[in-house]
Coordinates of C-alpha atoms in Angstrom, one line a residue:
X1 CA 0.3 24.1 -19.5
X2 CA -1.1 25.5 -16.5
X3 CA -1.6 29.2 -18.2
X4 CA -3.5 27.3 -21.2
X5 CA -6.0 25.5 -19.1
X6 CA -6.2 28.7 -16.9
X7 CA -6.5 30.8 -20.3
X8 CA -9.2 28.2 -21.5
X9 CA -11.4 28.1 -18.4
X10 CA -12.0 31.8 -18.2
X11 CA -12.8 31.6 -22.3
X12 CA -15.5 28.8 -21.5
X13 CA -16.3 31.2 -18.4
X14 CA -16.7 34.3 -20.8
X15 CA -19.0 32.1 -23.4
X16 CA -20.8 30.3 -21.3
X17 CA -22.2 34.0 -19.2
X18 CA -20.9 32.4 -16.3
X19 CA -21.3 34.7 -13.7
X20 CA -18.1 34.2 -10.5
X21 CA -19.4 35.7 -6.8
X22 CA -17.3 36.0 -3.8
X23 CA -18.8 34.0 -1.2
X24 CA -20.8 36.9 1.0
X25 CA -19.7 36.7 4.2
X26 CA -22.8 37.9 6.0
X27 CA -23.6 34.1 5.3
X28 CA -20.8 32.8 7.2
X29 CA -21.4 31.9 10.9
X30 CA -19.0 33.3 13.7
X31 CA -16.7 30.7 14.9
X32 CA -17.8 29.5 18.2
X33 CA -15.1 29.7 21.0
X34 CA -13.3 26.5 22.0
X35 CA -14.9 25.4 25.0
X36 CA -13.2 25.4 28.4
X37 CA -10.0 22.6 28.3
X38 CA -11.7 20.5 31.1
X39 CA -15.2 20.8 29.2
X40 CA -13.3 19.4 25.9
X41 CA -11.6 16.9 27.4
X42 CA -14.9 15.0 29.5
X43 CA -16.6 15.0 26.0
X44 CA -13.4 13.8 23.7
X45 CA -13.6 11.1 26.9
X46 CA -16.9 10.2 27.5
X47 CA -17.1 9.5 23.2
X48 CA -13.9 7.5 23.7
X49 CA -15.5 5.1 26.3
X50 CA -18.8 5.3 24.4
X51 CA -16.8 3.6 21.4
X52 CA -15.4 1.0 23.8
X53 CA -18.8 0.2 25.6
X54 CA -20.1 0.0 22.5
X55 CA -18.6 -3.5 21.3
X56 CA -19.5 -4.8 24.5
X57 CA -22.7 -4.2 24.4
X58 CA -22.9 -5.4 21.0
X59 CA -21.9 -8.7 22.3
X60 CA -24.2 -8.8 25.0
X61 CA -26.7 -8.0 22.7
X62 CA -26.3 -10.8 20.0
X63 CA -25.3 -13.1 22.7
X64 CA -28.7 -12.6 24.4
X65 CA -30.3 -12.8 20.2
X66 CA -28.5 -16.2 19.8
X67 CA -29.0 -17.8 23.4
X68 CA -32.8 -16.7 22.4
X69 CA -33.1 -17.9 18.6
X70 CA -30.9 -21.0 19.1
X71 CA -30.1 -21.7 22.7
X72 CA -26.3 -21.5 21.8
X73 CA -23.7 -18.3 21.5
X74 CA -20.6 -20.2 20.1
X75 CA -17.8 -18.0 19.5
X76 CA -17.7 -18.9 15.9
X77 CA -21.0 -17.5 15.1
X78 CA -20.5 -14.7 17.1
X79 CA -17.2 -13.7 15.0
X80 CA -19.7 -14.7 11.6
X81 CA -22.3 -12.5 12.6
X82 CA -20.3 -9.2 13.9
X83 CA -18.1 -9.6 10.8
X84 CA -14.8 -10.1 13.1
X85 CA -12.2 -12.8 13.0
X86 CA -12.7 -15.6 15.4
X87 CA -9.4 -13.9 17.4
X88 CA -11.2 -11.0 17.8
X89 CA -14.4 -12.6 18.9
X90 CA -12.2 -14.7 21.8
X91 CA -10.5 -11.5 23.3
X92 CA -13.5 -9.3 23.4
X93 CA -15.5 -12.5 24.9
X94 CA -12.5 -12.7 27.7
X95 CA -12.7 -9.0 28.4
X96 CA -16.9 -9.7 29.0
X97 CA -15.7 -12.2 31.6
X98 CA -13.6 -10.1 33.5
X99 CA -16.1 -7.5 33.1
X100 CA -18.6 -9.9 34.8
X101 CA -20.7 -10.0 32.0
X102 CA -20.5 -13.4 30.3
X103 CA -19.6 -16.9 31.5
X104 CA -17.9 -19.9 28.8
X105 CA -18.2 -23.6 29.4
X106 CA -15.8 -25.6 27.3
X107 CA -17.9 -27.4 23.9
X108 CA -20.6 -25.1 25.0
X109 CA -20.8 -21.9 24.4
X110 CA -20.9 -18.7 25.9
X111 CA -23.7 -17.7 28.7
X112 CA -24.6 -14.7 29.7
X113 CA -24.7 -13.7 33.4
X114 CA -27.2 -11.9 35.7
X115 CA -25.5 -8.7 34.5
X116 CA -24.9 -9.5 31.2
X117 CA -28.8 -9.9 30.6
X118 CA -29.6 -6.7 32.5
X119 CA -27.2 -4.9 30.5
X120 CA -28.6 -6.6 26.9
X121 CA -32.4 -5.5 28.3
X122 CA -31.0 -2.1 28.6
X123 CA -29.3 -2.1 25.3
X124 CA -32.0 -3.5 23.8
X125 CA -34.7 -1.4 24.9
X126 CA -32.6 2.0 23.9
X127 CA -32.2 0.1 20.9
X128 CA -35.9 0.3 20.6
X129 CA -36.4 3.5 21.2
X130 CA -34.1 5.2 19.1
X131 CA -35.0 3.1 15.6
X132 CA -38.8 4.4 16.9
X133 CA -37.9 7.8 17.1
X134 CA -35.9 7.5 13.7
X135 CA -39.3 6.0 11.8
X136 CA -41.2 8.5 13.6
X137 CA -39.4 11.1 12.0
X138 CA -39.6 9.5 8.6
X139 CA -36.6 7.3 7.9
X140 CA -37.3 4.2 6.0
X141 CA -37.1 0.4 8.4
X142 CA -33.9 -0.5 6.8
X143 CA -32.1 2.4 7.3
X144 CA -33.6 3.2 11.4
X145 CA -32.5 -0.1 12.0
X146 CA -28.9 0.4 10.8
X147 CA -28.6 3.3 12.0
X148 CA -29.5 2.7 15.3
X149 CA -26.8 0.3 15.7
X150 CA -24.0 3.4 15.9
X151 CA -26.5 6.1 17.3
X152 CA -27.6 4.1 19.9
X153 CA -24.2 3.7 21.8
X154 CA -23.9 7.3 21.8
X155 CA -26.9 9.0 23.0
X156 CA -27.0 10.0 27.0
X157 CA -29.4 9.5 29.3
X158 CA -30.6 13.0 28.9
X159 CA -31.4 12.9 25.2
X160 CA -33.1 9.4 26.4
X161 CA -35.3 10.5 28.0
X162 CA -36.3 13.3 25.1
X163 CA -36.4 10.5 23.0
X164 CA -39.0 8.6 24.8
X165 CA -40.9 11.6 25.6
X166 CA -41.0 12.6 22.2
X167 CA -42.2 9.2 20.9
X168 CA -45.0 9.3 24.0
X169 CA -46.1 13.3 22.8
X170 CA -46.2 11.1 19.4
X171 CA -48.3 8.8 20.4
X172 CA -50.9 10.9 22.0
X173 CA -50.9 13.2 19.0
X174 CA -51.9 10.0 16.6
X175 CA -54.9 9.3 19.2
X176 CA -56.7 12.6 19.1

């Protein structure tokens, strides 16, 4: 069956004028060389912890939202609104208290502390200045904003600071 469909194919192939090329290989790029095992290793790393930070910062972050819009971060709604089961929700919240970063009363809720806030500030603001560079470049609201959410966890303080200069050089341009 395999010979007929083969046998067929280069029929249609023949009628059609369909013309078959060998990819040219002056096209293809070189392979770059692996980089040095230490190298690969700090960046496999440093994207591993960036994963990990990342929840907790996407905690802090809509605990700071809710304590702001409603003057209450109950667990519940936290789990609702990050799409994670109420299980979920608890550990990561006890993980934020030994990382110093939240505090939970009993009936009440869950607070954040003096470094919780300066850590959803921070978050927030590079949240900020990535979905600016992403509509400065073109990309629709929506999408900058959702976006944002998994780019923003990821970028260093060197591309940072890029980012904020390249929204400033932005700027200036739009006033002359």
């Amino acid at each position: 069956m395999w010979s007929a469909a083969r046998h067929g194919l280069a029929r249609w192939i023949r009628r059609e004028g369909v013309e078959l090329r060998k990819p040219s290989t002056d096209r293809a790029k070189p392979m770059q060389p692996l980089p040095a095992e230490q190298t690969q290793a700090r960046r496999f790393g440093k994207a591993r912890s960036a994963r990990s930070t990342a929840v907790l910062e996407d905690y802090v972050e809509l605990i700071s939202d809710l304590l702001g819009t409603t003057g209450e971060a109950r667990p519940t709604d936290i789990a609702r609104r990050l799409g994670v089961s109420h299980p979920t929700a608890i550990d990561t919240i006890a993980r934020l208290k030994r990382e110093d970063l939240v505090t939970a009363r009993p009936y009440r809720g869950v607070f954040l502390t003096e470094k919780g806030e300066t850590l959803a500030k921070r978050v927030r603001a590079r949240h900020r200045l990535v979905v600016d560079v992403l509509l400065a470049l073109g990309v629709p609201q929506e999408a900058a904003e959702a976006d944002a959410e998994g780019i923003e966890h990821h970028v260093s303080d060197v591309t940072l600071k890029a980012f904020a200069e390249f929204i400033r050089d932005a700027k200036d341009r739009r006033k002359a």
